[in-house]
mmCIF file of C-alpha atoms in Angstrom:
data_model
loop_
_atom_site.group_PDB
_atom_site.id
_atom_site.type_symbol
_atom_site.label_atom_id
_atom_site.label_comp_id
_atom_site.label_asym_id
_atom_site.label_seq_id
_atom_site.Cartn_x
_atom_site.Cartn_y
_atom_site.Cartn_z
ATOM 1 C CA UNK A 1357 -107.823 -8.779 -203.963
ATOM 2 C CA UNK A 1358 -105.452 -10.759 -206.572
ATOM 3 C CA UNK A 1359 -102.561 -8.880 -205.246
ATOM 4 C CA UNK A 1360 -104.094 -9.484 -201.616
ATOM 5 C CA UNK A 1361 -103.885 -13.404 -202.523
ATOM 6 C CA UNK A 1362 -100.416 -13.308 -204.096
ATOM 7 C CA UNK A 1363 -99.180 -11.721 -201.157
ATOM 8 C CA UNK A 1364 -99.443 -14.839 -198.904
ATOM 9 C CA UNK A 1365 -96.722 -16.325 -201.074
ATOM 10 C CA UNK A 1366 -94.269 -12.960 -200.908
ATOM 11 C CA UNK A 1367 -94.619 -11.897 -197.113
ATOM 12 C CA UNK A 1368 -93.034 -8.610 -198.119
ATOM 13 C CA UNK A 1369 -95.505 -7.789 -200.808
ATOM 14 C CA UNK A 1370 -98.658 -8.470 -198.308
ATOM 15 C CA UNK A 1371 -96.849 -5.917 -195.435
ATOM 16 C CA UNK A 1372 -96.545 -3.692 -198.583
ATOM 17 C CA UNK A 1373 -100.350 -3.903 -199.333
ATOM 18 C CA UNK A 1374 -101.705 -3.827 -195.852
ATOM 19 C CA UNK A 1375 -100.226 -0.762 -195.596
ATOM 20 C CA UNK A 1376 -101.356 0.606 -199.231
ATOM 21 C CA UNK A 1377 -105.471 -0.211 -197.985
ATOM 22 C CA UNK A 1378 -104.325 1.222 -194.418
ATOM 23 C CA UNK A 1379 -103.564 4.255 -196.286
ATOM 24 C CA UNK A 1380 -106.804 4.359 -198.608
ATOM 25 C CA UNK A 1381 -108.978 3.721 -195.975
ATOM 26 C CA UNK A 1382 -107.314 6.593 -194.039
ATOM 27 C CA UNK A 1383 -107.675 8.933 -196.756
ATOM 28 C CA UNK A 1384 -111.603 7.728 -197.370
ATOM 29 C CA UNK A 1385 -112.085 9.945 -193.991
ATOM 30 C CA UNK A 1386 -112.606 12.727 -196.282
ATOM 31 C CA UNK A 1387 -110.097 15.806 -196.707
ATOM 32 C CA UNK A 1388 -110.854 16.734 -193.135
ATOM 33 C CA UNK A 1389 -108.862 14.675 -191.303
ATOM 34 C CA UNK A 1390 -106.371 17.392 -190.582
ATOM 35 C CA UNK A 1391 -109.056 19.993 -189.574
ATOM 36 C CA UNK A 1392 -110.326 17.100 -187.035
ATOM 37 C CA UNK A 1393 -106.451 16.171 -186.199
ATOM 38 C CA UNK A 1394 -105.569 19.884 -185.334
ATOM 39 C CA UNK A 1395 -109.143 20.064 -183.355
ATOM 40 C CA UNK A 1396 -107.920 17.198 -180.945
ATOM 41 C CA UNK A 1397 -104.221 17.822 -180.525
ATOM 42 C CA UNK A 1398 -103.638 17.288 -177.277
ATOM 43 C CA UNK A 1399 -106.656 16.304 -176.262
ATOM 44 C CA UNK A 1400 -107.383 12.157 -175.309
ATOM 45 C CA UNK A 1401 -110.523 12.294 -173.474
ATOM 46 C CA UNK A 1402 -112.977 15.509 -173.442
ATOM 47 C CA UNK A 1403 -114.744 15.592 -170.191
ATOM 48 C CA UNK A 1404 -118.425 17.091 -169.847
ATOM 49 C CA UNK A 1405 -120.072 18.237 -166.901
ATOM 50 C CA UNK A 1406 -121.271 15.757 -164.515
ATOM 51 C CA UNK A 1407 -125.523 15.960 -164.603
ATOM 52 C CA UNK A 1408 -125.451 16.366 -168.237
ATOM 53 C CA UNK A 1409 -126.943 14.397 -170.930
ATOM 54 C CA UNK A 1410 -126.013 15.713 -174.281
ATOM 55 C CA UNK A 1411 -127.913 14.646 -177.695
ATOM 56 C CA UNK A 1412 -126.759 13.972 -181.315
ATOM 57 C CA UNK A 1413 -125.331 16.062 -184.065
ATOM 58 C CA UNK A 1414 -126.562 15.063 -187.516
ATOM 59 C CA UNK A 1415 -123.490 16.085 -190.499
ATOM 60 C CA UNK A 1416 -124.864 16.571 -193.840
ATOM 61 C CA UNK A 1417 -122.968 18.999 -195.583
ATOM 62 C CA UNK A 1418 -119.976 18.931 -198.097
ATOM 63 C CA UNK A 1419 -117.833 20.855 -196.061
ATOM 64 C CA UNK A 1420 -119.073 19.692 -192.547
ATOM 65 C CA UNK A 1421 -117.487 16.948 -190.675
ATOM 66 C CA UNK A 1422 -117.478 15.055 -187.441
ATOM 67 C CA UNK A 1423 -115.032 15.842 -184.747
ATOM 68 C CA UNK A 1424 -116.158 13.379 -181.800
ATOM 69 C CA UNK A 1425 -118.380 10.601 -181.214
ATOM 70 C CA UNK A 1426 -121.258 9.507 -178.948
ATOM 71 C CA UNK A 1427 -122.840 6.360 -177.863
ATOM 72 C CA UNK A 1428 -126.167 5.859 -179.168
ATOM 73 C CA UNK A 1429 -127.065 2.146 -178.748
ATOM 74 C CA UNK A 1430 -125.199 -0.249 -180.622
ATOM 75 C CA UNK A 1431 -124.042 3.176 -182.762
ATOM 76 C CA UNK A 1432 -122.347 5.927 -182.357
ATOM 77 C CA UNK A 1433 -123.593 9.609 -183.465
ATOM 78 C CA UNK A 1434 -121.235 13.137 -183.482
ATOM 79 C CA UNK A 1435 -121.697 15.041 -180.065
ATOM 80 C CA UNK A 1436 -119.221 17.266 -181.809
ATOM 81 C CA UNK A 1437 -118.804 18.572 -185.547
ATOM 82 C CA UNK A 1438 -117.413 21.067 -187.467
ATOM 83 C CA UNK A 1439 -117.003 22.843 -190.781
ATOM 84 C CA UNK A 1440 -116.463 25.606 -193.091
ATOM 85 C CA UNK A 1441 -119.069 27.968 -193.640
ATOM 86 C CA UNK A 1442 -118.408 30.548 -196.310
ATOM 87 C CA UNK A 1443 -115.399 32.476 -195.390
ATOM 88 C CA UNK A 1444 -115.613 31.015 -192.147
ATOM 89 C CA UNK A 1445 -115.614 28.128 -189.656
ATOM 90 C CA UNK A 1446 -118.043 26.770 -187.229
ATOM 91 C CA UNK A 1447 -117.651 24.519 -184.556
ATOM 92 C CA UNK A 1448 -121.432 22.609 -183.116
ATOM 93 C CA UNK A 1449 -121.512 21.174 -180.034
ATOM 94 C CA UNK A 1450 -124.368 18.384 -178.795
ATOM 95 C CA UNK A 1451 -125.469 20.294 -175.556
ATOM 96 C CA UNK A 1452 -125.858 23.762 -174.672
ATOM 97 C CA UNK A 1453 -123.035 24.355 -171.826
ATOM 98 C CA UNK A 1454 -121.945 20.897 -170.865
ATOM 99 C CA UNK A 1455 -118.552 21.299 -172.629
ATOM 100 C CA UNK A 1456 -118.325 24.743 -170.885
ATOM 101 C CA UNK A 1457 -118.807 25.069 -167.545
ATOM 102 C CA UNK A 1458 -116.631 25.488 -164.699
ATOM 103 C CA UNK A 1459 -116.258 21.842 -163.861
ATOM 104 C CA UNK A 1460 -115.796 20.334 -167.095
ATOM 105 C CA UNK A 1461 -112.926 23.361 -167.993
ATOM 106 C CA UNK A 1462 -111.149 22.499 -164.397
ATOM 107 C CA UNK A 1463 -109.892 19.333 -166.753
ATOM 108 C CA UNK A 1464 -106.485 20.264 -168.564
ATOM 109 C CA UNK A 1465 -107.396 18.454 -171.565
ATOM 110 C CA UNK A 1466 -110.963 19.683 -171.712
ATOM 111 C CA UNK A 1467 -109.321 23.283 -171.746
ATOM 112 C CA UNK A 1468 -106.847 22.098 -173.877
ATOM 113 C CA UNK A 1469 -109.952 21.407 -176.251
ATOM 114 C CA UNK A 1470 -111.601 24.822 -176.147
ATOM 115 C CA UNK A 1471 -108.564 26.146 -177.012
ATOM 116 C CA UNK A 1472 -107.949 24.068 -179.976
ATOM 117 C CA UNK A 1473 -111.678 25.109 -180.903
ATOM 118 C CA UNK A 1474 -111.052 28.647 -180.700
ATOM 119 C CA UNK A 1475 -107.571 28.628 -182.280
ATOM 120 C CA UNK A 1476 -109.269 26.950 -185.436
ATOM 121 C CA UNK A 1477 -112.361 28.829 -185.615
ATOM 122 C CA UNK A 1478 -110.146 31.899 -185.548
ATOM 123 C CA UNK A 1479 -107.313 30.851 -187.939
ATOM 124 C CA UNK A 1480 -105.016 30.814 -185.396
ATOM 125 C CA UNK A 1481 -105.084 34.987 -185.465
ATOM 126 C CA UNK A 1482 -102.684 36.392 -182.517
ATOM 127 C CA UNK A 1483 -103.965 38.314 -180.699
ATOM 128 C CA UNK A 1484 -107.642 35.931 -180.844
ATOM 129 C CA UNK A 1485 -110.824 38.116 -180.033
ATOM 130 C CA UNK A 1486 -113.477 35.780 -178.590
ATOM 131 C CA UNK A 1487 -117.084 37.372 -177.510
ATOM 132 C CA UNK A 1488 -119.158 35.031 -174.966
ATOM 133 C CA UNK A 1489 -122.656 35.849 -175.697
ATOM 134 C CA UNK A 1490 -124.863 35.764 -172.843
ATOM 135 C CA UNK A 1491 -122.488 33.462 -170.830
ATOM 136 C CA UNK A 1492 -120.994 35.824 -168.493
ATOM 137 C CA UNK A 1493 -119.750 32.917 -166.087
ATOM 138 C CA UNK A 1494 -118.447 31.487 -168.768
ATOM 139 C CA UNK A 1495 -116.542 34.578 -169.825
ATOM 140 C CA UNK A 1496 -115.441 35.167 -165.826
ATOM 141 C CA UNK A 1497 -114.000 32.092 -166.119
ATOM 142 C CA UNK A 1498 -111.904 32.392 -169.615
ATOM 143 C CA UNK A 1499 -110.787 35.727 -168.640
ATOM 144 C CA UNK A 1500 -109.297 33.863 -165.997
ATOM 145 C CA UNK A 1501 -107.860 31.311 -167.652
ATOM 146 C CA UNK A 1502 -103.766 31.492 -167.705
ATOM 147 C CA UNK A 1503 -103.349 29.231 -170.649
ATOM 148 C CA UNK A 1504 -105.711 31.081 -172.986
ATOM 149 C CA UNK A 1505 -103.977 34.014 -171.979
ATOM 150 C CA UNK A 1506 -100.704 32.164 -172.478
ATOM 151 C CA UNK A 1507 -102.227 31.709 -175.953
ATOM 152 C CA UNK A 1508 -103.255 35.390 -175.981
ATOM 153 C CA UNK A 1509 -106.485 34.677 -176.288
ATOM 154 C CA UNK A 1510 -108.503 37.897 -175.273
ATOM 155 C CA UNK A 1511 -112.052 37.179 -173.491
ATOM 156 C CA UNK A 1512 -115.004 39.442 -174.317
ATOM 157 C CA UNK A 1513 -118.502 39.482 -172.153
ATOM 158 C CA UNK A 1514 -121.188 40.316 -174.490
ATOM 159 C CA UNK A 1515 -124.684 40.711 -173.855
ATOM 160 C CA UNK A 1516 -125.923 41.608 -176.687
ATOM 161 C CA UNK A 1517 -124.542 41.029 -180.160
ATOM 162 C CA UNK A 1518 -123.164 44.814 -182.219
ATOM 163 C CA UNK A 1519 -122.383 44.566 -185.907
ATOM 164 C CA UNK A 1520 -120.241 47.584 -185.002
ATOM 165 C CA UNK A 1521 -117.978 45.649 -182.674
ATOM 166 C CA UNK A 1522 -117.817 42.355 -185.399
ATOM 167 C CA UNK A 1523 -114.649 43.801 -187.411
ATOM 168 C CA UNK A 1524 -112.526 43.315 -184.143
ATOM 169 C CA UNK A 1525 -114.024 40.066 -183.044
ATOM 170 C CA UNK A 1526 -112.358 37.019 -184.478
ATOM 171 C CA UNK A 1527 -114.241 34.047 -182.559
ATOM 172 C CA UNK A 1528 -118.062 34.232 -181.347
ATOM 173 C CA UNK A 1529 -119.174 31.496 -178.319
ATOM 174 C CA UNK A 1530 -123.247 31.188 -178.039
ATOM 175 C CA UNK A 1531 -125.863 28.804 -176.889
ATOM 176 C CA UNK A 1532 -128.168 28.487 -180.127
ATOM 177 C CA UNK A 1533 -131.237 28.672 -177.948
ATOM 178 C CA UNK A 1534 -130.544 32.682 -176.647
ATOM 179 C CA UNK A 1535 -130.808 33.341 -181.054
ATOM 180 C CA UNK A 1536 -133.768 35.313 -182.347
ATOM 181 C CA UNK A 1537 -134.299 35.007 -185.798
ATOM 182 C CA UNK A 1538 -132.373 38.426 -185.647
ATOM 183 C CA UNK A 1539 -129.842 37.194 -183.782
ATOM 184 C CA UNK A 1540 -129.475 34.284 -185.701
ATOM 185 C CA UNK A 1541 -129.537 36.791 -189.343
ATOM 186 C CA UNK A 1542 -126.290 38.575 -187.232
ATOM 187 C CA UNK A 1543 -124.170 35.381 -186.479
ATOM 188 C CA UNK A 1544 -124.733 33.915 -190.252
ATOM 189 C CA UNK A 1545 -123.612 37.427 -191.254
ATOM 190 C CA UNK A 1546 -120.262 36.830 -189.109
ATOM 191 C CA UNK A 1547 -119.548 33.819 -189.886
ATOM 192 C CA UNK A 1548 -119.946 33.502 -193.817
ATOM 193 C CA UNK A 1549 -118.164 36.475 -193.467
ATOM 194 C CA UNK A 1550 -115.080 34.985 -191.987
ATOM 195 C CA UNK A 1551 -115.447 35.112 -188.384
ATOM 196 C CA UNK A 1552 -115.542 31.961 -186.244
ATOM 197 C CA UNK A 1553 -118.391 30.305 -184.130
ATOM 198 C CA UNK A 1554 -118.515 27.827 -181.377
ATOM 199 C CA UNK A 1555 -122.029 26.903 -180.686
ATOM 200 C CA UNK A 1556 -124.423 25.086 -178.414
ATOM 201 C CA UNK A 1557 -127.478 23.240 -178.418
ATOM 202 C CA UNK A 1558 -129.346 20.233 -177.059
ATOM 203 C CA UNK A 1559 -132.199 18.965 -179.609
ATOM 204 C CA UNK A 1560 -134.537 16.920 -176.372
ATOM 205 C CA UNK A 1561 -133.972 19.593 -173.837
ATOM 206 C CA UNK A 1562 -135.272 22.138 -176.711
ATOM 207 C CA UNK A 1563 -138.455 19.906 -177.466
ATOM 208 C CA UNK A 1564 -139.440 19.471 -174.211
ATOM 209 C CA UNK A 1565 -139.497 23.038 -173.617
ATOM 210 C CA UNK A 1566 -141.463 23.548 -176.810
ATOM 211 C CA UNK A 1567 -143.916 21.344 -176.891
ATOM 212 C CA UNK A 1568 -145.615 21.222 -181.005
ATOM 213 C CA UNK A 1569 -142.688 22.386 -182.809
ATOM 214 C CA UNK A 1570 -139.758 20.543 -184.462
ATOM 215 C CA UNK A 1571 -135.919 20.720 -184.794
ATOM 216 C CA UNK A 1572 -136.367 20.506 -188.434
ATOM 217 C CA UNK A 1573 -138.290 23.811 -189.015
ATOM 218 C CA UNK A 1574 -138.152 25.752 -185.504
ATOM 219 C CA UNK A 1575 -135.190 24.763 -183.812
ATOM 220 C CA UNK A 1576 -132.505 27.768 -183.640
ATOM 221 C CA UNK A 1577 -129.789 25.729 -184.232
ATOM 222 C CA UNK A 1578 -130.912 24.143 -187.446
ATOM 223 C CA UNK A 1579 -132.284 27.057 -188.821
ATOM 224 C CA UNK A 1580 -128.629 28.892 -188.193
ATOM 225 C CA UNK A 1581 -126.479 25.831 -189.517
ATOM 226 C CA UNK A 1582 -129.022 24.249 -191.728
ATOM 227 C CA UNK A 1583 -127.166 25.899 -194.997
ATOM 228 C CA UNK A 1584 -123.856 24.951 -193.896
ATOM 229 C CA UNK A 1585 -124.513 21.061 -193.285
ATOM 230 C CA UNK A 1586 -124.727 20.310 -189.561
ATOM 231 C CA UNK A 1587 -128.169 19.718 -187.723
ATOM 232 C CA UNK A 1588 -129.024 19.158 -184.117
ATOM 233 C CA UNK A 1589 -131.250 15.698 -183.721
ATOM 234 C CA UNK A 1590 -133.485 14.062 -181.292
ATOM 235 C CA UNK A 1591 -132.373 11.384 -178.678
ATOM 236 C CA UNK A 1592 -129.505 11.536 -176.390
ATOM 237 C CA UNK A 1593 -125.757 10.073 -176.585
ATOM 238 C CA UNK A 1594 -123.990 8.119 -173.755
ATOM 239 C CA UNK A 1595 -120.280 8.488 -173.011
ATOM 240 C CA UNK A 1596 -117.607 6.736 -173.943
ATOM 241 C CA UNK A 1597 -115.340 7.156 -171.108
ATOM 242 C CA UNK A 1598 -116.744 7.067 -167.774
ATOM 243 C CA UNK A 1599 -116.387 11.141 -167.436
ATOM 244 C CA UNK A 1600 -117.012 12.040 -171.436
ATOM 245 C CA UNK A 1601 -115.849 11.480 -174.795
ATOM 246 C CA UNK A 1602 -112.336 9.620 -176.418
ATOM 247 C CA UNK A 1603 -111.198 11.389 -178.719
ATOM 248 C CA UNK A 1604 -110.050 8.067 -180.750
ATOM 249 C CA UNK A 1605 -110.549 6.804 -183.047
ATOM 250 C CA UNK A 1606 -111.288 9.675 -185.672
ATOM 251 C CA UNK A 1607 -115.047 9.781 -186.922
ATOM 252 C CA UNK A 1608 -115.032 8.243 -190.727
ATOM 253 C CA UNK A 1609 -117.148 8.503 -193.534
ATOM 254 C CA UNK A 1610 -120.015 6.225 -191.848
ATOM 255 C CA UNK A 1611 -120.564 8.797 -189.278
ATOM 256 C CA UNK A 1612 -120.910 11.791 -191.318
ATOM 257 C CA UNK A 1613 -124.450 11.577 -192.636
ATOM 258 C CA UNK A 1614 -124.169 12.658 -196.443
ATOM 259 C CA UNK A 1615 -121.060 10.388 -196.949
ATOM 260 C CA UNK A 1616 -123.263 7.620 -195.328
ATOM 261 C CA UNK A 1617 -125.578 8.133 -197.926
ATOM 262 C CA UNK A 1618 -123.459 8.106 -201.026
ATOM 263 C CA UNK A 1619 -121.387 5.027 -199.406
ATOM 264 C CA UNK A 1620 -124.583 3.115 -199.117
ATOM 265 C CA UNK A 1621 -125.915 4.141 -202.629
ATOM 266 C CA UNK A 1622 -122.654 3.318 -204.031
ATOM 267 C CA UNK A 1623 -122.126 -0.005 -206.196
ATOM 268 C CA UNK A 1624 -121.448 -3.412 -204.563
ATOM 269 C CA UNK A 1625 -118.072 -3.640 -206.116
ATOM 270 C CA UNK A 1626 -117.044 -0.096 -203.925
ATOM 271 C CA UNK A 1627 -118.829 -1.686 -201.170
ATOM 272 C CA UNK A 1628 -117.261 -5.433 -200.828
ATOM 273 C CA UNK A 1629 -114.583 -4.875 -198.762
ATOM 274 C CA UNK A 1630 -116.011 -2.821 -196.103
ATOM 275 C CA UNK A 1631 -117.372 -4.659 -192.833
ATOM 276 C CA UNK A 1632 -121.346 -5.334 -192.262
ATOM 277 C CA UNK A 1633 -120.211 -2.850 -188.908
ATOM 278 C CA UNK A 1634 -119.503 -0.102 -191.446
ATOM 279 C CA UNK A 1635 -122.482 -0.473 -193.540
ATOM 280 C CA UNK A 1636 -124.866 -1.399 -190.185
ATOM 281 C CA UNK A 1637 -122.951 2.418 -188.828
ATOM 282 C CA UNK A 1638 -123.862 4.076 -191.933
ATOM 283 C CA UNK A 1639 -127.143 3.181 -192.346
ATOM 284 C CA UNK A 1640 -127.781 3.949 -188.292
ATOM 285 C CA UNK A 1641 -126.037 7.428 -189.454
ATOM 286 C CA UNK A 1642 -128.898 8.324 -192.029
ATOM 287 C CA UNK A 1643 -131.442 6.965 -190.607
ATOM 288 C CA UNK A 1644 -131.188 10.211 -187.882
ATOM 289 C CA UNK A 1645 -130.446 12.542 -190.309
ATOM 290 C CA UNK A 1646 -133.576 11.846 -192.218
ATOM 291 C CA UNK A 1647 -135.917 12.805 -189.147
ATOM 292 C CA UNK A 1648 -133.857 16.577 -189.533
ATOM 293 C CA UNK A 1649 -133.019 17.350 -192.893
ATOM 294 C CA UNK A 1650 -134.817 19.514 -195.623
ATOM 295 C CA UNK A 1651 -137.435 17.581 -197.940
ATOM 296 C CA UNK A 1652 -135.404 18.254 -200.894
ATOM 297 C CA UNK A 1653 -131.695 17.531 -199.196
ATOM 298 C CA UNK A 1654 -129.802 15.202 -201.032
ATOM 299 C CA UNK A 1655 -129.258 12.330 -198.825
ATOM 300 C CA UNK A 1656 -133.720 11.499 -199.674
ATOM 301 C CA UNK A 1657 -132.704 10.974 -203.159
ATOM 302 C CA UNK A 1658 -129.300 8.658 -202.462
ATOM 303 C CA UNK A 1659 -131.786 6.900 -200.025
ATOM 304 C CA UNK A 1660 -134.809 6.437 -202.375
ATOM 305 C CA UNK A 1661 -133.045 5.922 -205.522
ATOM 306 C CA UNK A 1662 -130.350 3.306 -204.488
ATOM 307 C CA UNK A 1663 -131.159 -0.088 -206.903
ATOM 308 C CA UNK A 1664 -130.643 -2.845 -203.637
ATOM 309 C CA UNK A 1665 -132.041 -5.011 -204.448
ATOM 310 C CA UNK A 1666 -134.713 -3.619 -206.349
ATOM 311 C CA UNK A 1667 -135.725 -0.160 -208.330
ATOM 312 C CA UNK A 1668 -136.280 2.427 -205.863
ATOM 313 C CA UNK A 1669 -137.762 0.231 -202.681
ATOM 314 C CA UNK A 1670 -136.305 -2.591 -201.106
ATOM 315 C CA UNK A 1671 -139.162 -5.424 -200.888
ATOM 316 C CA UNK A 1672 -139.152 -8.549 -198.622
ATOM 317 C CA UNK A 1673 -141.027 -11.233 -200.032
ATOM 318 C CA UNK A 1674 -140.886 -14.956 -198.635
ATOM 319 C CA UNK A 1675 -139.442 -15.826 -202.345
ATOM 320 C CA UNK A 1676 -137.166 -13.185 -201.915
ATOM 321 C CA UNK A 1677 -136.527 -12.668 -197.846
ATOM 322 C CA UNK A 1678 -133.884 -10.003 -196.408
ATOM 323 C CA UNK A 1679 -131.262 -11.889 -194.553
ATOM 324 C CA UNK A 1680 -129.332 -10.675 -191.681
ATOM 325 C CA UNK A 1681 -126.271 -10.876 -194.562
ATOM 326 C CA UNK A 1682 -128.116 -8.623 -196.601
ATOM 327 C CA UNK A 1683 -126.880 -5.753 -194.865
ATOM 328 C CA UNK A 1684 -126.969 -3.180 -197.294
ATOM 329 C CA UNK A 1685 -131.022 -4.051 -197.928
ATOM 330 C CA UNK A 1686 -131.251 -4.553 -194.316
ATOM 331 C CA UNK A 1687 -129.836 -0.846 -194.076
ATOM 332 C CA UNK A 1688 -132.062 0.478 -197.337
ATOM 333 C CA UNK A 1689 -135.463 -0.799 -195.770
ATOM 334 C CA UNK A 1690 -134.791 0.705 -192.514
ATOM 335 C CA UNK A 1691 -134.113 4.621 -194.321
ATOM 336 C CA UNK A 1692 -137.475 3.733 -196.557
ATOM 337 C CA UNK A 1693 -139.271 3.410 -193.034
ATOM 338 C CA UNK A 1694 -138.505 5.683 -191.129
ATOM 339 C CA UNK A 1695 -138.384 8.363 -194.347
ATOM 340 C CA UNK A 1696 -141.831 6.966 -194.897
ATOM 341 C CA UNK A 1697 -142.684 7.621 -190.671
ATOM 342 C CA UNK A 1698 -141.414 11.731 -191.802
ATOM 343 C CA UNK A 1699 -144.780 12.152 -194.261
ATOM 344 C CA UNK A 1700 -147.560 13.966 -193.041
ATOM 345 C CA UNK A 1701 -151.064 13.669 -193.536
ATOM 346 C CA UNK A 1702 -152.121 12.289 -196.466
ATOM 347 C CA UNK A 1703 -148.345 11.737 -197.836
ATOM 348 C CA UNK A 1704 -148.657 8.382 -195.446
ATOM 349 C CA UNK A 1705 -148.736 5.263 -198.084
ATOM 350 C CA UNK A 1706 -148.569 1.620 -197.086
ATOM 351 C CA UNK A 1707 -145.536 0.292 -198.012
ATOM 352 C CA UNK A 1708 -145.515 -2.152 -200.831
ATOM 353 C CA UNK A 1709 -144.359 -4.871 -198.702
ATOM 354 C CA UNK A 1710 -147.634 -4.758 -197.027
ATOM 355 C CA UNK A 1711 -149.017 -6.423 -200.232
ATOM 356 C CA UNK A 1712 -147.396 -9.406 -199.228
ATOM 357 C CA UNK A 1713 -148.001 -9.286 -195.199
ATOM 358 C CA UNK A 1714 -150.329 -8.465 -193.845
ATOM 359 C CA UNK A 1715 -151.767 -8.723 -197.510
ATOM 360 C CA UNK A 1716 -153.614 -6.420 -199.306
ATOM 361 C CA UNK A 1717 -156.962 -4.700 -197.854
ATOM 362 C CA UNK A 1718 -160.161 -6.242 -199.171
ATOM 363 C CA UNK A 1719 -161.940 -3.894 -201.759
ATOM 364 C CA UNK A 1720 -165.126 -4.590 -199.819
ATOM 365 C CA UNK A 1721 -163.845 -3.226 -196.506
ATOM 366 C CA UNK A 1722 -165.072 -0.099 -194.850
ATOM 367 C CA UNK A 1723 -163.359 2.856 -194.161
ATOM 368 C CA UNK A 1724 -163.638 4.083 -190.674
ATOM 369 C CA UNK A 1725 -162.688 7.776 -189.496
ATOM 370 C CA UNK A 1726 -161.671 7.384 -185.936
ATOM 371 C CA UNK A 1727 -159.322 9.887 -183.040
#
């Protein structure tokens, strides 16, 4: 910030400094910015099939990241993510065929996407080998297509899935909700053991269609990509062009859950420069991902360890209120709640703000048992 200051007294030096923090905050992206940048080549706007209404992706591994962004009130969520997964590379998508059907591919730049996709999920590998499970219009389609053939980009209709077949197959395409458990066992197999996967899913349209489960333990999706870092979520994601998703600007570190995490758990000194929007993103960012993750993941710890402005819990007192300024407690308070919403049963404790309002329960009072 010195140099920052000095800088309005040697105009050169300030250009020369902007461009130094453009470059940081660039590289703070994370060391995926050129897996996302080869991902979108091409590609401004991704348009989705007209009726549907896809949901949010939750990124929460090391070597997961966010590819493209979706409205979600005054935030914005992944609708697509990526990532390596062993030996090999996955690409998640935020609905189950929306990205893929007939309508949505008749856009060039749409195609133009899918192609990127499968080029990177298959390491660019000429010819590329891509098996459509249980899609077969899909596959019609492909087969069809003259610039994925112009790629060489050779279109397989599967309807089941053969281990035999695997060693020839660079790229798989499924909808998460057509996996078995044994299913599911095959395509982990494939990909950890190199091979590529684009995949589907929509985390509402799955709930409402099984009513008394949850993403978090039943969903097919989650239990597939759970190990690798990216989860489907609850709640659904507007667009941000009038027929889908702009590709620009790049996802950053706020909207890739785990990095949320650390960059809200990090010091205030690593934290002053970046705007309440960032830190209001990031916190909007975890906040999902802790209604999906594992109990033991390591975004619950950054969340309930963090020292803002207290040990362990944030605390609003009237001595000691949260203002909106306080955006970081503001941000800490609302993970605490809604981690605290995730307990079941008997795990439910009042939080010890409630001391303060609506005070503290009197010791006389009677317990009730009521449904």
């Amino acid at each position: 910030s010195l140099m920052v200051r000095l800088g309005v007294h040697w105009i050169a030096g300030a250009v020369l400094i902007v461009i130094v923090r453009g470059a940081i905050q660039a590289a703070e992206r994370g060391p995926y910015q050129q897996d996302q940048s080869a991902l979108l080549e091409g590609v401004g706007e991704i348009r989705i099939d007209p009726g549907a209404v896809p949901g949010p992706l939750c990124v929460v591994g090391d070597k997961a990241f966010p590819v493209v962004l979706g409205r979600s009130g005054s935030s914005f969520q992944p609708v697509v993510a990526a990532g390596q997964w062993g030996a090999g590379r996955v690409i998640a998508f935020g609905h189950t065929a929306a990205f893929w059907t007939e309508e949505a591919l008749s856009h060039a730049e749409t195609r133009r996407f899918l192609a990127n996709c499968l080029s990177w999920a298959g390491r660019n590998a000429t010819p590329l080998n891509v098996a459509v499970y249980r899609m077969p219009n899909l596959a019609s389609f492909l087969r069809n297509d003259e610039e994925l053939r112009r790629h060489q980009i050779r279109i397989m209709d599967w309807s089941q899935l053969n281990p035999a077949f695997f060693p020839q197959t660079h790229v798989l395409i499924v909808n998460s909700h057509d996996l078995s458990p044994a299913a599911g066992s095959l395509v982990s197999d494939f990909v950890r053991g190199g091979g590529g996967l684009l995949v589907g899913g929509l985390g509402w349209g799955w709930l409402q269609l099984n009513p008394g489960k949850s993403l978090q333990k039943d969903f097919p999706g989650n239990l597939l990509l759970s190990e690798m870092g990216i989860l489907w979520a609850d709640g659904y994601l507007e667009r941000t062009t009038r027929e889908g998703f702009a590709t620009s600007p790049l996802p950053g570190r706020e909207h890739h859950a785990l990095e949320a995490a650390r960059l809200l758990a990090s010091g205030q000194r690593e934290r002053e420069d970046l705007p309440d929007s960032v830190i209001e993103q990031a916190s909007q960012t975890v906040a999902l991902a802790v209604t999906v993750i594992p109990s033991d993941h390591p975004i619950r710890r950054l969340v309930s360890t963090t020292k803002t402005p207290s040990p362990y819990i944030v605390v609003p007192t009237p001595k000691w209120p949260i203002r909106k300024s306080d955006t970081v407690a503001r941000a800490m308070l609302q993970l605490q709640v809604r981690e605290a919403l995730q307990a079941e049963g008997t795990a439910v404790k009042a939080h010890p703000a409630a001391a303060t309002f609506p005070g503290q329960v009197p010791l006389n009072a009677n317990t009730v048992h009521k449904s």
